Amino acid sequence: MENAYRKSATSYGITLGVILSLLTVIGYAVYLDLFTAWWFGILNILLIIVFGILSAKKTKQLVEGYTTFKQAFTGYFITIALGTFISTVVSLSLIHISEPTRRYAIS
């Protein structure tokens, strides 16, 4: 049972990472000023929180209604950590590797 909610949290984390990466790539390609918009940052934070909550709820369903704090937090943390790691790697590779001259336009 322990591996089931870790696998679920991993799939939510990968989905979160892909969505955040797509937002980053679209923002970088279409409208560069999007990175400094306050609502774009809030949207990213809300997505992270929503996916964490969904992961914790899925953990509760997998353990059949009763979950400990450790199980819920593990599902939440794996989702958040994996999603933000994927998004960070894509953002850094996009800004520093693909077009290093354009990164000065962001700052």
mmCIF file with all atom_site columns, C-alpha atoms in Angstrom:
data_model
loop_
_atom_site.group_PDB
_atom_site.id
_atom_site.type_symbol
_atom_site.label_atom_id
_atom_site.label_alt_id
_atom_site.label_comp_id
_atom_site.label_asym_id
_atom_site.label_entity_id
_atom_site.label_seq_id
_atom_site.pdbx_PDB_ins_code
_atom_site.Cartn_x
_atom_site.Cartn_y
_atom_site.Cartn_z
_atom_site.occupancy
_atom_site.B_iso_or_equiv
_atom_site.pdbx_formal_charge
_atom_site.auth_seq_id
_atom_site.auth_comp_id
_atom_site.auth_asym_id
_atom_site.auth_atom_id
_atom_site.pdbx_PDB_model_num
ATOM 1   C CA . MET A 1 1   ? 0.000   0.000  0.000   1.00 0.00 ? 1   MET A CA 1
ATOM 2   C CA . GLU A 1 2   ? 2.876   2.361  0.714   1.00 0.00 ? 2   GLU A CA 1
ATOM 3   C CA . ASN A 1 3   ? 4.180   2.103  -2.829  1.00 0.00 ? 3   ASN A CA 1
ATOM 4   C CA . ALA A 1 4   ? 0.727   2.816  -4.246  1.00 0.00 ? 4   ALA A CA 1
ATOM 5   C CA . TYR A 1 5   ? 0.487   6.335  -2.871  1.00 0.00 ? 5   TYR A CA 1
ATOM 6   C CA . ARG A 1 6   ? 4.116   7.047  -3.747  1.00 0.00 ? 6   ARG A CA 1
ATOM 7   C CA . LYS A 1 7   ? 3.431   6.037  -7.350  1.00 0.00 ? 7   LYS A CA 1
ATOM 8   C CA . SER A 1 8   ? 0.344   8.236  -7.335  1.00 0.00 ? 8   SER A CA 1
ATOM 9   C CA . ALA A 1 9   ? 2.314   11.171 -5.924  1.00 0.00 ? 9   ALA A CA 1
ATOM 10  C CA . THR A 1 10  ? 5.008   10.623 -8.546  1.00 0.00 ? 10  THR A CA 1
ATOM 11  C CA . SER A 1 11  ? 2.473   10.732 -11.377 1.00 0.00 ? 11  SER A CA 1
ATOM 12  C CA . TYR A 1 12  ? 0.925   13.919 -9.950  1.00 0.00 ? 12  TYR A CA 1
ATOM 13  C CA . GLY A 1 13  ? 4.414   15.404 -9.632  1.00 0.00 ? 13  GLY A CA 1
ATOM 14  C CA . ILE A 1 14  ? 5.305   14.632 -13.223 1.00 0.00 ? 14  ILE A CA 1
ATOM 15  C CA . THR A 1 15  ? 2.006   16.119 -14.388 1.00 0.00 ? 15  THR A CA 1
ATOM 16  C CA . LEU A 1 16  ? 2.616   19.241 -12.308 1.00 0.00 ? 16  LEU A CA 1
ATOM 17  C CA . GLY A 1 17  ? 6.146   19.545 -13.689 1.00 0.00 ? 17  GLY A CA 1
ATOM 18  C CA . VAL A 1 18  ? 4.921   19.264 -17.269 1.00 0.00 ? 18  VAL A CA 1
ATOM 19  C CA . ILE A 1 19  ? 2.202   21.882 -16.746 1.00 0.00 ? 19  ILE A CA 1
ATOM 20  C CA . LEU A 1 20  ? 4.571   24.342 -15.052 1.00 0.00 ? 20  LEU A CA 1
ATOM 21  C CA . SER A 1 21  ? 7.180   23.714 -17.753 1.00 0.00 ? 21  SER A CA 1
ATOM 22  C CA . LEU A 1 22  ? 4.641   24.344 -20.501 1.00 0.00 ? 22  LEU A CA 1
ATOM 23  C CA . LEU A 1 23  ? 3.636   27.614 -18.845 1.00 0.00 ? 23  LEU A CA 1
ATOM 24  C CA . THR A 1 24  ? 7.297   28.610 -18.682 1.00 0.00 ? 24  THR A CA 1
ATOM 25  C CA . VAL A 1 25  ? 8.031   27.694 -22.300 1.00 0.00 ? 25  VAL A CA 1
ATOM 26  C CA . ILE A 1 26  ? 4.890   29.411 -23.589 1.00 0.00 ? 26  ILE A CA 1
ATOM 27  C CA . GLY A 1 27  ? 5.643   32.509 -21.546 1.00 0.00 ? 27  GLY A CA 1
ATOM 28  C CA . TYR A 1 28  ? 9.234   32.561 -22.753 1.00 0.00 ? 28  TYR A CA 1
ATOM 29  C CA . ALA A 1 29  ? 8.331   32.066 -26.392 1.00 0.00 ? 29  ALA A CA 1
ATOM 30  C CA . VAL A 1 30  ? 5.252   34.249 -26.681 1.00 0.00 ? 30  VAL A CA 1
ATOM 31  C CA . TYR A 1 31  ? 5.439   37.079 -24.164 1.00 0.00 ? 31  TYR A CA 1
ATOM 32  C CA . LEU A 1 32  ? 8.620   37.606 -22.174 1.00 0.00 ? 32  LEU A CA 1
ATOM 33  C CA . ASP A 1 33  ? 7.087   40.176 -19.810 1.00 0.00 ? 33  ASP A CA 1
ATOM 34  C CA . LEU A 1 34  ? 4.868   37.413 -18.478 1.00 0.00 ? 34  LEU A CA 1
ATOM 35  C CA . PHE A 1 35  ? 7.622   36.402 -16.048 1.00 0.00 ? 35  PHE A CA 1
ATOM 36  C CA . THR A 1 36  ? 7.355   39.717 -14.231 1.00 0.00 ? 36  THR A CA 1
ATOM 37  C CA . ALA A 1 37  ? 3.556   39.725 -14.071 1.00 0.00 ? 37  ALA A CA 1
ATOM 38  C CA . TRP A 1 38  ? 2.280   39.258 -10.518 1.00 0.00 ? 38  TRP A CA 1
ATOM 39  C CA . TRP A 1 39  ? -0.672  37.106 -11.567 1.00 0.00 ? 39  TRP A CA 1
ATOM 40  C CA . PHE A 1 40  ? 1.593   34.630 -13.374 1.00 0.00 ? 40  PHE A CA 1
ATOM 41  C CA . GLY A 1 41  ? 3.494   33.935 -10.162 1.00 0.00 ? 41  GLY A CA 1
ATOM 42  C CA . ILE A 1 42  ? 0.275   33.539 -8.194  1.00 0.00 ? 42  ILE A CA 1
ATOM 43  C CA . LEU A 1 43  ? -1.053  31.148 -10.854 1.00 0.00 ? 43  LEU A CA 1
ATOM 44  C CA . ASN A 1 44  ? 2.062   28.994 -10.487 1.00 0.00 ? 44  ASN A CA 1
ATOM 45  C CA . ILE A 1 45  ? 1.775   28.938 -6.700  1.00 0.00 ? 45  ILE A CA 1
ATOM 46  C CA . LEU A 1 46  ? -1.925  28.044 -6.875  1.00 0.00 ? 46  LEU A CA 1
ATOM 47  C CA . LEU A 1 47  ? -1.204  25.202 -9.292  1.00 0.00 ? 47  LEU A CA 1
ATOM 48  C CA . ILE A 1 48  ? 1.427   23.832 -6.940  1.00 0.00 ? 48  ILE A CA 1
ATOM 49  C CA . ILE A 1 49  ? -0.925  23.983 -3.943  1.00 0.00 ? 49  ILE A CA 1
ATOM 50  C CA . VAL A 1 50  ? -3.845  22.443 -5.844  1.00 0.00 ? 50  VAL A CA 1
ATOM 51  C CA . PHE A 1 51  ? -1.750  19.538 -7.104  1.00 0.00 ? 51  PHE A CA 1
ATOM 52  C CA . GLY A 1 52  ? -0.411  18.958 -3.588  1.00 0.00 ? 52  GLY A CA 1
ATOM 53  C CA . ILE A 1 53  ? -3.934  18.842 -2.175  1.00 0.00 ? 53  ILE A CA 1
ATOM 54  C CA . LEU A 1 54  ? -5.091  16.501 -4.945  1.00 0.00 ? 54  LEU A CA 1
ATOM 55  C CA . SER A 1 55  ? -2.173  14.218 -4.184  1.00 0.00 ? 55  SER A CA 1
ATOM 56  C CA . ALA A 1 56  ? -3.013  14.154 -0.476  1.00 0.00 ? 56  ALA A CA 1
ATOM 57  C CA . LYS A 1 57  ? -6.663  13.360 -1.284  1.00 0.00 ? 57  LYS A CA 1
ATOM 58  C CA . LYS A 1 58  ? -5.585  10.540 -3.598  1.00 0.00 ? 58  LYS A CA 1
ATOM 59  C CA . THR A 1 59  ? -3.389  9.188  -0.804  1.00 0.00 ? 59  THR A CA 1
ATOM 60  C CA . LYS A 1 60  ? -6.416  9.169  1.478   1.00 0.00 ? 60  LYS A CA 1
ATOM 61  C CA . GLN A 1 61  ? -8.414  7.233  -1.125  1.00 0.00 ? 61  GLN A CA 1
ATOM 62  C CA . LEU A 1 62  ? -5.636  4.691  -1.602  1.00 0.00 ? 62  LEU A CA 1
ATOM 63  C CA . VAL A 1 63  ? -5.397  3.897  2.098   1.00 0.00 ? 63  VAL A CA 1
ATOM 64  C CA . GLU A 1 64  ? -9.202  3.596  2.250   1.00 0.00 ? 64  GLU A CA 1
ATOM 65  C CA . GLY A 1 65  ? -10.248 6.688  4.152   1.00 0.00 ? 65  GLY A CA 1
ATOM 66  C CA . TYR A 1 66  ? -7.824  6.919  7.050   1.00 0.00 ? 66  TYR A CA 1
ATOM 67  C CA . THR A 1 67  ? -4.393  8.368  6.505   1.00 0.00 ? 67  THR A CA 1
ATOM 68  C CA . THR A 1 68  ? -1.651  9.394  8.868   1.00 0.00 ? 68  THR A CA 1
ATOM 69  C CA . PHE A 1 69  ? 0.080   12.743 8.683   1.00 0.00 ? 69  PHE A CA 1
ATOM 70  C CA . LYS A 1 70  ? 3.221   11.020 7.445   1.00 0.00 ? 70  LYS A CA 1
ATOM 71  C CA . GLN A 1 71  ? 1.418   9.383  4.525   1.00 0.00 ? 71  GLN A CA 1
ATOM 72  C CA . ALA A 1 72  ? -0.393  12.567 3.493   1.00 0.00 ? 72  ALA A CA 1
ATOM 73  C CA . PHE A 1 73  ? 2.716   14.706 3.839   1.00 0.00 ? 73  PHE A CA 1
ATOM 74  C CA . THR A 1 74  ? 4.819   12.196 1.903   1.00 0.00 ? 74  THR A CA 1
ATOM 75  C CA . GLY A 1 75  ? 2.341   12.278 -0.987  1.00 0.00 ? 75  GLY A CA 1
ATOM 76  C CA . TYR A 1 76  ? 2.191   16.072 -0.866  1.00 0.00 ? 76  TYR A CA 1
ATOM 77  C CA . PHE A 1 77  ? 5.958   16.505 -0.643  1.00 0.00 ? 77  PHE A CA 1
ATOM 78  C CA . ILE A 1 78  ? 6.795   14.068 -3.458  1.00 0.00 ? 78  ILE A CA 1
ATOM 79  C CA . THR A 1 79  ? 4.330   15.839 -5.746  1.00 0.00 ? 79  THR A CA 1
ATOM 80  C CA . ILE A 1 80  ? 5.589   19.326 -4.949  1.00 0.00 ? 80  ILE A CA 1
ATOM 81  C CA . ALA A 1 81  ? 9.284   18.426 -4.997  1.00 0.00 ? 81  ALA A CA 1
ATOM 82  C CA . LEU A 1 82  ? 9.130   16.503 -8.268  1.00 0.00 ? 82  LEU A CA 1
ATOM 83  C CA . GLY A 1 83  ? 6.956   19.097 -10.023 1.00 0.00 ? 83  GLY A CA 1
ATOM 84  C CA . THR A 1 84  ? 9.071   22.064 -9.036  1.00 0.00 ? 84  THR A CA 1
ATOM 85  C CA . PHE A 1 85  ? 12.299  20.194 -9.815  1.00 0.00 ? 85  PHE A CA 1
ATOM 86  C CA . ILE A 1 86  ? 11.141  19.403 -13.357 1.00 0.00 ? 86  ILE A CA 1
ATOM 87  C CA . SER A 1 87  ? 9.968   22.982 -13.860 1.00 0.00 ? 87  SER A CA 1
ATOM 88  C CA . THR A 1 88  ? 13.233  24.396 -12.522 1.00 0.00 ? 88  THR A CA 1
ATOM 89  C CA . VAL A 1 89  ? 15.370  22.187 -14.766 1.00 0.00 ? 89  VAL A CA 1
ATOM 90  C CA . VAL A 1 90  ? 13.339  23.177 -17.827 1.00 0.00 ? 90  VAL A CA 1
ATOM 91  C CA . SER A 1 91  ? 13.459  26.880 -16.890 1.00 0.00 ? 91  SER A CA 1
ATOM 92  C CA . LEU A 1 92  ? 17.202  26.889 -16.292 1.00 0.00 ? 92  LEU A CA 1
ATOM 93  C CA . SER A 1 93  ? 17.944  24.961 -19.455 1.00 0.00 ? 93  SER A CA 1
ATOM 94  C CA . LEU A 1 94  ? 15.696  27.258 -21.459 1.00 0.00 ? 94  LEU A CA 1
ATOM 95  C CA . ILE A 1 95  ? 17.193  30.459 -20.112 1.00 0.00 ? 95  ILE A CA 1
ATOM 96  C CA . HIS A 1 96  ? 20.856  29.491 -19.836 1.00 0.00 ? 96  HIS A CA 1
ATOM 97  C CA . ILE A 1 97  ? 21.368  26.939 -22.604 1.00 0.00 ? 97  ILE A CA 1
ATOM 98  C CA . SER A 1 98  ? 18.959  27.582 -25.454 1.00 0.00 ? 98  SER A CA 1
ATOM 99  C CA . GLU A 1 99  ? 19.182  31.391 -25.673 1.00 0.00 ? 99  GLU A CA 1
ATOM 100 C CA . PRO A 1 100 ? 21.699  32.845 -23.248 1.00 0.00 ? 100 PRO A CA 1
ATOM 101 C CA . THR A 1 101 ? 21.572  36.333 -24.797 1.00 0.00 ? 101 THR A CA 1
ATOM 102 C CA . ARG A 1 102 ? 17.840  36.692 -24.212 1.00 0.00 ? 102 ARG A CA 1
ATOM 103 C CA . ARG A 1 103 ? 18.072  36.154 -20.452 1.00 0.00 ? 103 ARG A CA 1
ATOM 104 C CA . TYR A 1 104 ? 19.200  39.749 -19.960 1.00 0.00 ? 104 TYR A CA 1
ATOM 105 C CA . ALA A 1 105 ? 15.880  40.958 -21.320 1.00 0.00 ? 105 ALA A CA 1
ATOM 106 C CA . ILE A 1 106 ? 14.119  39.284 -18.361 1.00 0.00 ? 106 ILE A CA 1
ATOM 107 C CA . SER A 1 107 ? 16.157  41.078 -15.708 1.00 0.00 ? 107 SER A CA 1
#
